[in-house]
Coordinates of C-alpha atoms in Angstrom, one line a residue:
M1 CA -16.2 6.4 8.4
Q2 CA -18.4 4.0 10.4
R3 CA -17.1 2.0 13.3
S4 CA -15.5 -1.0 11.7
A5 CA -12.5 -3.3 11.6
G6 CA -10.1 -4.5 8.9
I7 CA -6.9 -6.5 8.2
L8 CA -3.7 -5.4 6.7
L9 CA -2.3 -7.9 4.2
P10 CA -0.1 -7.2 1.1
V11 CA -1.3 -8.8 -2.1
S12 CA 2.2 -10.3 -2.4
S13 CA 1.7 -12.2 0.9
L14 CA -1.2 -14.3 -0.4
P15 CA -0.4 -18.0 -1.2
S16 CA -0.3 -19.1 -4.8
K17 CA 1.3 -21.8 -7.0
Y18 CA 3.6 -19.3 -8.8
G19 CA 5.8 -17.8 -6.1
I20 CA 4.0 -14.6 -5.1
G21 CA 0.5 -13.5 -4.2
T22 CA -1.8 -12.5 -7.0
F23 CA -5.3 -11.5 -7.9
G24 CA -6.3 -15.1 -8.2
K25 CA -8.3 -17.6 -6.1
S26 CA -6.4 -16.8 -2.9
A27 CA -7.4 -13.2 -3.1
Y28 CA -11.1 -14.1 -3.5
D29 CA -10.7 -16.6 -0.6
F30 CA -9.3 -13.8 1.5
V31 CA -12.3 -11.5 0.7
D32 CA -14.6 -14.4 1.7
F33 CA -12.6 -14.7 5.0
L34 CA -12.9 -11.0 5.7
E35 CA -16.6 -11.1 5.1
A36 CA -17.0 -14.2 7.4
S37 CA -14.9 -12.5 10.0
G38 CA -17.1 -9.4 10.1
M39 CA -14.2 -7.3 8.7
R40 CA -15.2 -4.3 6.6
W41 CA -11.8 -3.5 5.2
W42 CA -8.8 -5.0 3.4
Q43 CA -5.8 -2.7 3.7
M44 CA -3.0 -3.4 1.3
L45 CA 0.3 -1.8 0.2
P46 CA 0.9 0.1 -3.1
L47 CA 0.2 -2.0 -6.2
G48 CA 2.7 -0.4 -8.6
P49 CA 5.5 -2.3 -10.5
T50 CA 8.5 -2.6 -8.2
S51 CA 12.1 -1.9 -9.0
Y52 CA 15.5 -2.8 -7.5
G53 CA 14.9 -3.8 -3.8
D54 CA 11.3 -5.0 -4.5
S55 CA 9.8 -2.3 -2.3
P56 CA 6.2 -1.3 -3.3
Y57 CA 7.3 2.2 -2.2
A58 CA 9.8 2.4 -5.1
S59 CA 7.8 1.9 -8.2
F60 CA 8.5 2.5 -11.9
S61 CA 5.1 4.3 -12.1
T62 CA 2.6 5.8 -9.8
F63 CA -0.2 4.8 -12.2
A64 CA 0.8 1.4 -13.5
G65 CA 0.1 -2.0 -11.8
N66 CA 2.6 -4.7 -10.8
P67 CA 2.8 -7.4 -13.4
Y68 CA 3.7 -9.9 -10.7
F69 CA 0.1 -9.7 -9.4
I70 CA -1.5 -10.9 -12.6
D71 CA -2.7 -14.4 -11.8
L72 CA -1.3 -17.1 -14.2
E73 CA -4.0 -19.7 -13.3
M74 CA -6.6 -17.2 -14.6
L75 CA -4.7 -16.7 -17.8
I76 CA -4.6 -20.5 -18.2
A77 CA -8.4 -20.6 -17.7
D78 CA -8.7 -17.8 -20.3
G79 CA -6.7 -19.8 -22.8
L80 CA -3.8 -17.4 -22.9
L81 CA -1.4 -19.8 -21.3
T82 CA -0.9 -23.5 -20.7
E83 CA 0.1 -25.2 -17.5
E84 CA 3.3 -26.4 -19.3
E85 CA 4.3 -22.9 -20.2
C86 CA 4.0 -21.9 -16.5
D87 CA 6.1 -24.8 -15.3
R88 CA 9.1 -22.8 -14.1
N89 CA 11.1 -22.5 -10.9
W90 CA 9.2 -19.9 -8.9
G91 CA 11.1 -20.5 -5.7
T92 CA 11.3 -23.4 -3.2
N93 CA 9.9 -21.9 0.0
P94 CA 6.2 -21.2 0.0
S95 CA 6.6 -19.0 3.1
Y96 CA 8.8 -16.4 1.4
I97 CA 9.0 -14.8 -2.1
D98 CA 12.1 -15.4 -4.2
Y99 CA 12.1 -12.2 -6.2
G100 CA 15.1 -13.4 -8.3
K101 CA 13.2 -16.4 -9.6
I102 CA 10.0 -14.3 -10.2
Y103 CA 12.0 -11.8 -12.2
E104 CA 13.7 -14.5 -14.3
S105 CA 10.5 -16.1 -15.5
R106 CA 7.4 -13.8 -15.1
F107 CA 7.9 -11.6 -18.1
D108 CA 8.7 -14.5 -20.4
V109 CA 5.4 -16.1 -19.4
L110 CA 3.5 -12.9 -19.7
R111 CA 4.9 -12.2 -23.1
I112 CA 3.4 -15.5 -24.3
A113 CA 0.0 -14.6 -22.9
C114 CA 0.1 -11.0 -24.3
N115 CA 1.0 -12.2 -27.8
R116 CA -2.1 -14.4 -27.7
L117 CA -4.2 -11.6 -26.3
M118 CA -3.1 -9.3 -29.1
E119 CA -3.9 -11.9 -31.7
R120 CA -7.4 -12.6 -30.3
A121 CA -8.6 -9.3 -28.9
P122 CA -6.4 -6.3 -30.0
E123 CA -9.5 -4.1 -29.8
K124 CA -9.7 -4.6 -26.0
V125 CA -6.1 -3.4 -25.5
A126 CA -6.6 -0.5 -27.9
A127 CA -9.7 0.6 -25.9
F128 CA -7.7 0.4 -22.7
R129 CA -4.9 2.4 -24.2
A130 CA -7.3 5.1 -25.2
E131 CA -8.9 5.2 -21.8
N132 CA -5.5 5.7 -20.1
S133 CA -3.8 7.9 -22.6
R134 CA -2.4 10.4 -20.0
W135 CA 0.0 7.8 -18.5
L136 CA 0.1 4.5 -20.4
P137 CA 2.0 5.6 -23.5
N138 CA 4.8 7.2 -21.4
Y139 CA 5.0 4.2 -19.1
A140 CA 5.1 1.6 -21.9
L141 CA 7.7 3.6 -23.8
Y142 CA 9.7 4.1 -20.6
M143 CA 9.8 0.4 -19.8
A144 CA 10.6 -0.5 -23.4
V145 CA 13.5 1.9 -23.5
K146 CA 14.7 0.8 -20.1
R147 CA 14.8 -2.8 -21.2
H148 CA 16.5 -1.7 -24.4
F149 CA 19.3 -0.1 -22.3
G150 CA 19.7 -3.1 -20.0
M151 CA 17.3 -1.9 -17.3
K152 CA 19.5 1.0 -16.4
S153 CA 17.9 4.0 -14.6
W154 CA 16.8 6.7 -17.1
T155 CA 19.4 9.1 -15.8
E156 CA 22.0 6.7 -17.2
W157 CA 20.6 6.1 -20.6
P158 CA 23.3 6.8 -23.2
D159 CA 21.0 8.6 -25.7
E160 CA 20.6 12.2 -24.4
G161 CA 17.5 12.8 -26.5
I162 CA 15.4 10.1 -25.0
R163 CA 17.0 10.6 -21.6
L164 CA 15.7 14.2 -21.6
H165 CA 12.3 13.2 -23.1
R166 CA 12.7 15.2 -26.3
A167 CA 9.9 14.9 -28.9
D168 CA 12.1 13.7 -31.8
A169 CA 13.7 10.9 -29.7
I170 CA 10.3 9.9 -28.4
A171 CA 9.0 9.4 -32.0
R172 CA 12.1 7.5 -33.0
Y173 CA 12.0 5.1 -30.0
N174 CA 8.2 4.6 -30.4
E175 CA 8.9 3.2 -33.8
L176 CA 12.0 1.3 -32.9
L177 CA 10.5 -0.5 -29.9
K178 CA 6.9 -0.7 -30.9
E179 CA 6.6 -4.5 -30.2
D180 CA 8.0 -4.1 -26.6
I181 CA 5.7 -1.0 -26.1
A182 CA 2.7 -3.1 -27.2
F183 CA 3.7 -5.8 -24.7
F184 CA 3.9 -3.4 -21.7
E185 CA 0.5 -2.0 -22.7
A186 CA -1.1 -5.4 -22.9
V187 CA 0.4 -6.3 -19.5
Q188 CA -1.3 -3.3 -17.9
Y189 CA -4.6 -4.3 -19.6
L190 CA -4.3 -7.8 -17.9
F191 CA -3.5 -6.2 -14.6
F192 CA -6.5 -3.9 -14.5
A193 CA -8.9 -6.4 -16.0
Q194 CA -8.1 -8.9 -13.1
W195 CA -8.0 -6.1 -10.5
D196 CA -11.4 -4.7 -11.6
N197 CA -13.0 -8.2 -11.2
L198 CA -11.5 -8.7 -7.8
R199 CA -12.6 -5.2 -6.6
T200 CA -16.1 -5.8 -7.9
Y201 CA -16.2 -9.1 -6.0
A202 CA -15.0 -7.4 -2.8
T203 CA -17.6 -4.6 -3.1
K204 CA -20.3 -7.2 -3.6
H205 CA -19.3 -8.9 -0.4
G206 CA -19.2 -5.8 1.7
V207 CA -15.4 -5.4 1.8
G208 CA -13.7 -2.1 1.0
I209 CA -10.1 -1.6 -0.1
I210 CA -7.7 0.7 1.7
G211 CA -4.7 1.5 -0.4
D212 CA -1.4 3.3 0.2
L213 CA -0.3 6.4 -1.8
P214 CA 3.4 7.0 -1.1
I215 CA 4.2 10.6 -0.5
Y216 CA 7.1 10.5 -3.0
V217 CA 7.7 8.7 -6.3
A218 CA 11.0 7.0 -7.3
M219 CA 13.6 8.8 -9.3
D220 CA 13.8 5.8 -11.6
S221 CA 10.2 6.2 -12.8
A222 CA 8.2 7.1 -15.8
D223 CA 6.7 9.9 -13.7
V224 CA 9.9 11.8 -13.2
W225 CA 11.3 11.0 -16.6
S226 CA 8.2 12.2 -18.5
E227 CA 7.2 15.3 -16.4
P228 CA 10.5 16.6 -14.9
E229 CA 9.2 20.1 -14.5
F230 CA 7.3 19.0 -11.4
F231 CA 10.4 17.9 -9.6
Q232 CA 13.5 19.5 -8.2
L233 CA 15.9 18.6 -11.0
D234 CA 18.7 20.5 -12.8
E235 CA 18.9 21.0 -16.6
N236 CA 20.5 17.6 -17.0
G237 CA 17.7 15.8 -15.2
R238 CA 19.7 15.3 -12.0
A239 CA 18.1 15.7 -8.6
T240 CA 19.3 18.8 -6.7
D241 CA 17.8 17.8 -3.3
V242 CA 16.4 14.4 -2.3
S243 CA 14.0 13.1 0.4
G244 CA 14.7 11.7 3.9
V245 CA 14.0 12.3 7.5
P246 CA 16.4 13.8 10.1
P247 CA 18.4 12.0 12.8
D248 CA 16.4 11.0 15.8
A249 CA 16.7 8.7 18.9
F250 CA 16.6 5.6 16.7
T251 CA 18.8 6.6 13.7
A252 CA 21.8 8.8 14.3
D253 CA 22.2 9.5 10.6
G254 CA 18.5 9.9 9.9
Q255 CA 17.0 8.1 6.9
L256 CA 18.1 9.0 3.4
W257 CA 15.3 7.9 1.1
G258 CA 16.7 9.5 -2.0
N259 CA 13.4 10.3 -3.9
P260 CA 13.4 13.5 -5.9
L261 CA 11.5 16.3 -4.2
Y262 CA 8.5 18.1 -5.7
N263 CA 8.7 21.5 -7.3
W264 CA 5.7 22.7 -5.3
D265 CA 5.8 26.2 -6.8
R266 CA 5.4 24.7 -10.3
M267 CA 2.7 22.3 -9.1
R268 CA 0.8 25.1 -7.5
E269 CA 0.9 27.1 -10.7
D270 CA -0.5 24.1 -12.6
G271 CA -3.4 23.8 -10.1
Y272 CA -1.8 20.6 -8.6
G273 CA -2.9 18.8 -11.8
W274 CA -0.2 16.2 -11.5
W275 CA -1.4 15.2 -8.1
I276 CA -5.1 15.3 -9.1
R277 CA -4.3 12.9 -11.9
R278 CA -2.4 10.7 -9.4
V279 CA -5.1 10.6 -6.8
D280 CA -7.7 10.0 -9.5
G281 CA -5.7 6.9 -10.6
A282 CA -5.5 5.7 -7.0
A283 CA -9.3 6.2 -6.6
K284 CA -9.8 3.7 -9.5
L285 CA -8.1 1.1 -7.3
F286 CA -9.1 1.9 -3.8
D287 CA -12.1 3.0 -1.7
V288 CA -9.9 4.7 0.9
I289 CA -6.5 6.2 0.3
R290 CA -3.8 6.4 3.0
I291 CA -1.5 9.4 2.4
D292 CA 2.0 8.2 3.4
H293 CA 4.2 10.6 5.3
F294 CA 1.5 13.2 5.7
R295 CA 3.8 15.5 7.8
G296 CA 5.8 16.1 4.6
L297 CA 2.9 18.2 3.3
D298 CA 3.5 20.6 6.2
S299 CA 7.3 20.6 6.0
Y300 CA 9.8 18.2 4.5
W301 CA 13.4 17.3 5.1
A302 CA 15.5 18.2 2.0
V303 CA 19.0 16.6 1.7
P304 CA 21.5 17.8 -0.9
A305 CA 21.9 15.2 -3.7
G306 CA 25.1 13.3 -3.3
E307 CA 25.0 13.1 0.5
T308 CA 25.5 9.6 2.0
T309 CA 23.4 10.3 5.1
A310 CA 20.4 12.5 5.9
K311 CA 22.3 14.5 8.6
N312 CA 23.0 17.5 6.5
G313 CA 19.4 18.1 5.4
H314 CA 17.2 21.1 6.3
W315 CA 13.5 21.7 6.8
V316 CA 11.5 23.3 3.9
Q317 CA 8.0 24.5 4.1
G318 CA 5.5 22.2 2.3
P319 CA 2.3 23.1 0.4
G320 CA 0.1 22.8 3.5
I321 CA -3.6 23.2 3.6
D322 CA -3.7 24.9 0.2
F323 CA -2.7 21.6 -1.4
V324 CA -4.8 19.4 0.9
S325 CA -8.0 21.5 0.3
R326 CA -7.4 22.0 -3.5
A327 CA -6.0 18.6 -4.6
L328 CA -7.2 16.1 -2.0
T329 CA -10.3 16.8 0.1
G330 CA -11.6 19.7 -2.0
W331 CA -11.2 18.0 -5.4
F332 CA -12.3 14.6 -4.2
P333 CA -15.1 15.3 -1.7
N334 CA -16.6 11.8 -1.9
L335 CA -13.2 10.0 -1.4
S336 CA -12.0 9.1 2.0
F337 CA -8.4 9.6 3.1
I338 CA -6.3 8.5 6.1
A339 CA -3.3 10.6 7.1
E340 CA -0.1 8.7 8.0
D341 CA 0.9 11.2 10.7
L342 CA 3.3 9.0 12.6
G343 CA 6.5 10.3 14.1
Y344 CA 7.3 13.6 15.8
Q345 CA 4.3 16.0 15.4
T346 CA 4.9 19.7 15.6
P347 CA 2.1 22.1 16.4
S348 CA 1.8 23.0 12.7
V349 CA 1.5 19.3 11.7
K350 CA -1.2 18.8 14.2
Q351 CA -3.0 21.9 12.9
L352 CA -2.8 20.6 9.3
L353 CA -4.3 17.3 10.3
A354 CA -7.1 19.1 12.2
D355 CA -7.8 21.4 9.3
S356 CA -7.8 18.5 6.8
K357 CA -10.3 16.6 9.0
M358 CA -8.6 13.4 7.9
P359 CA -8.3 10.6 10.5
G360 CA -4.8 10.2 11.8
M361 CA -3.1 6.9 12.8
K362 CA -2.5 5.4 16.3
V363 CA -0.2 2.4 16.6
L364 CA -0.6 0.3 19.7
E365 CA 3.0 -0.9 19.6
F366 CA 4.1 2.7 20.2
A367 CA 1.7 3.2 23.1
F368 CA 3.5 1.5 25.9
D369 CA 6.7 3.5 26.2
S370 CA 7.2 3.2 29.9
R371 CA 9.4 6.4 29.9
E372 CA 6.7 8.8 29.1
P373 CA 2.9 8.9 28.4
G374 CA 2.0 9.1 24.7
D375 CA -0.9 10.0 22.4
Y376 CA -1.1 6.3 21.2
L377 CA -2.6 5.1 24.5
P378 CA -6.3 4.2 23.7
H379 CA -7.7 6.5 26.4
N380 CA -6.3 9.5 24.5
Y381 CA -8.0 8.7 21.2
D382 CA -10.9 10.5 19.7
R383 CA -13.2 8.8 17.2
N384 CA -11.7 10.3 14.1
C385 CA -8.6 8.1 13.9
V386 CA -7.5 4.6 12.8
C387 CA -6.0 2.3 15.5
Y388 CA -3.4 -0.3 14.3
T389 CA -1.8 -3.0 16.2
G390 CA 1.2 -2.3 14.0
T391 CA 1.9 -1.3 10.4
H392 CA 3.9 -3.1 7.7
D393 CA 6.9 -1.2 9.1
N394 CA 6.4 -2.8 12.5
V395 CA 7.2 -6.2 13.8
P396 CA 4.0 -8.3 14.3
V397 CA 2.6 -8.1 17.8
G398 CA 4.0 -11.6 18.7
G399 CA 7.5 -10.3 17.7
W400 CA 6.9 -7.1 19.7
F401 CA 6.4 -9.1 22.9
E402 CA 9.7 -10.9 22.1
E403 CA 11.7 -7.8 21.4
A404 CA 10.3 -4.9 23.3
D405 CA 11.8 -3.5 26.5
P406 CA 10.6 -5.5 29.5
A407 CA 9.3 -2.3 31.1
D408 CA 7.2 -1.5 28.1
I409 CA 5.7 -5.1 28.1
E410 CA 4.9 -4.7 31.8
M411 CA 3.1 -1.5 31.1
A412 CA 1.1 -3.2 28.3
E413 CA 0.2 -6.0 30.7
K414 CA -1.1 -3.7 33.3
Y415 CA -2.9 -1.2 31.0
L416 CA -4.6 -3.9 28.9
G417 CA -5.0 -6.5 31.6
L418 CA -3.2 -9.1 29.6
S419 CA -3.3 -12.7 30.6
K420 CA -1.8 -16.0 29.3
K421 CA -5.3 -17.5 29.2
E422 CA -6.5 -15.0 26.7
G423 CA -3.2 -14.7 25.0
Y424 CA -1.1 -11.6 24.8
I425 CA -1.6 -11.1 21.1
R426 CA -5.3 -11.4 21.5
G427 CA -5.2 -9.0 24.4
M428 CA -3.5 -6.4 22.2
I429 CA -6.1 -6.9 19.5
R430 CA -8.8 -6.5 22.1
G431 CA -7.2 -3.3 23.3
G432 CA -7.4 -1.8 19.9
M433 CA -10.9 -3.1 19.0
T434 CA -12.4 -1.7 22.2
S435 CA -11.0 1.8 21.6
V436 CA -13.2 4.6 20.4
A437 CA -11.3 4.7 17.1
D438 CA -13.7 4.6 14.2
L439 CA -11.5 2.0 12.4
F440 CA -9.3 -0.7 13.9
V441 CA -6.8 -2.6 11.7
M442 CA -4.6 -5.5 12.6
Q443 CA -1.9 -7.2 10.6
M444 CA -2.9 -10.6 9.3
Q445 CA 0.1 -12.0 11.2
D446 CA -1.5 -10.8 14.4
A447 CA -4.7 -12.7 13.6
L448 CA -2.5 -15.8 13.0
N449 CA -0.5 -15.3 16.3
L450 CA 2.8 -15.1 14.3
G451 CA 6.1 -13.5 15.4
A452 CA 9.1 -11.7 14.1
E453 CA 9.7 -14.2 11.4
S454 CA 6.7 -12.9 9.5
R455 CA 7.7 -9.2 9.5
I456 CA 7.0 -7.4 6.2
N457 CA 9.6 -4.6 6.4
T458 CA 12.3 -3.3 8.6
P459 CA 12.8 0.4 7.8
G460 CA 16.4 1.4 7.2
T461 CA 17.4 -2.1 5.8
S462 CA 17.6 -3.1 2.2
S463 CA 17.4 -6.9 2.3
A464 CA 15.0 -9.6 3.6
N465 CA 12.0 -7.3 3.2
W466 CA 8.6 -7.7 1.4
Q467 CA 9.0 -11.5 1.4
W468 CA 6.6 -13.0 3.9
R469 CA 3.8 -15.1 2.6
M470 CA 0.8 -16.6 4.4
D471 CA 0.3 -20.3 4.7
A472 CA -2.2 -21.7 2.2
K473 CA -4.2 -23.4 5.1
A474 CA -4.2 -20.3 7.4
L475 CA -7.8 -19.1 6.7
T476 CA -10.0 -21.4 8.7
A477 CA -13.6 -21.2 9.6
K478 CA -12.6 -21.4 13.2
L479 CA -10.4 -18.4 13.0
A480 CA -13.1 -16.4 11.1
K481 CA -15.6 -17.2 13.8
E482 CA -13.2 -16.2 16.6
L483 CA -12.5 -12.9 14.9
R484 CA -16.1 -12.2 14.1
L485 CA -17.0 -12.7 17.8
M486 CA -14.4 -10.1 18.7
V487 CA -15.7 -7.7 16.1
W488 CA -19.3 -8.2 17.3
R489 CA -18.4 -7.7 21.0
T490 CA -16.8 -4.3 20.1
S491 CA -19.7 -3.1 17.9
R492 CA -17.6 -3.2 14.7
L493 CA -19.8 -5.5 12.6
P494 CA -21.2 -4.1 9.4
E495 CA -24.7 -2.8 9.8
G496 CA -27.2 -5.7 9.6
A497 CA -24.5 -8.4 9.9
E498 CA -25.6 -9.4 13.4
K499 CA -28.6 -11.3 11.9
E500 CA -26.2 -13.6 10.1
F501 CA -24.1 -14.3 13.1
D502 CA -24.6 -17.6 15.0
L503 CA -23.6 -16.5 18.4
P504 CA -22.8 -19.0 21.2
V505 CA -25.6 -19.2 23.7
A506 CA -23.6 -17.4 26.4
E507 CA -23.0 -14.5 24.0
K508 CA -26.5 -13.9 22.7
P509 CA -27.8 -10.5 23.8
K510 CA -30.6 -10.8 26.3
K511 CA -33.9 -9.0 25.8
A512 CA -34.3 -5.9 28.0
P513 CA -36.7 -6.7 30.9
A514 CA -40.2 -5.4 30.4
K515 CA -41.0 -2.2 32.1
R516 CA -43.3 -2.4 35.1
K517 CA -46.5 -0.4 35.0
A518 CA -46.5 2.4 37.4
S519 CA -48.6 1.7 40.5
K520 CA -51.6 3.9 41.0

């Protein structure tokens, strides 16, 4: 990866008329802003359809796209909707997403659009279905059956045959729910059609997409329901052990995530085919894939199903370099990965990262623990890493300066030479940009000098997350020029971009003085 910079912004956080960020005009405007700012990368969160809790890390499918991101204004322009049909209550606060309002109306509006699509261009949906036959039929059936049973998790479906994915029940429900199945297939066609156009535009403008691949999938998903043999389930489809992380200095009970764990022995026997298909699907969306919870590939915390905390879990050996070399870097030699290696790193985790040759992550907000020196201080970096001001799980830098221990803030002041004149947030960005890390990524909130009110997610909490949205007037030419100057000063501009940059006179590089001829 070349020396470069990027911005982390969830698609959901983009401004729009209809309550949540989409693949519409604001997404194209953001690509333009990144290009003008000299940013090479747009990092985003997973794009899958979200379930209860609205977390992009708990999706109904690892392959499908989130229907909320389909832009309604584009559907109006395509003649699939009218403005009157989209006139619903999408929420009253443009700064935050009201998921309840979105859920109430989005599918009703999309059903109108999909009915028209199927009348006018059924061949397009049919071709899309054929191209995605490994996952789309199972997903569409899963969602149709789920709706049929009042959106209950598949483990609670009253019909044992379809709950356990038996062939006769699948045939029966495919016929019974064929209209709903066709709807969910058409929705996915719209999602990927709009996404492909946006990604093509980003590529044309020199902006790559970094996407997140969660280490685990949700229990309530088409993935677990349709291929249970690859997960640690009993004969009734119930999880035997679930995911989490052990207690630490921050959480006395640990974190109980509750995802089903993989049956790594079965996956290895299958040549990791499930994972290869999964990564191949992600590669159709992203240019670089961030592997979430990378340390879980070395060893993972298994908690007996039914526990209310993660305290009674135990460590289990993961698939290690065999999986990484066969299903990730070996199978996809031209695809770039980032390893999310945050948290306590054992020698074996460090060795796995080194053997994988993937860049790890360094978070500046973790660097200034005044109690002990850490690997996240910039002078400890090597080039093969990604430096972040903070991730979606961290408070924006402005909030960190409000909430951090005074001793930690004092250490940051001294280490980075922070000043009120420059601004503490800008000083933190400068600290990351000037590091040797090949890639530097800031949260969009940091670029906008926002505080804790704009936090995306607080781990361990189940409410008030994934809601923040950017102001519609936030992306100004002045801000783009300011960021571009910082990118240029730290040698992170894309190759050749300097020629297009109108530098202030004081910043223009001086010509090297002519060499004097040697005297005879």
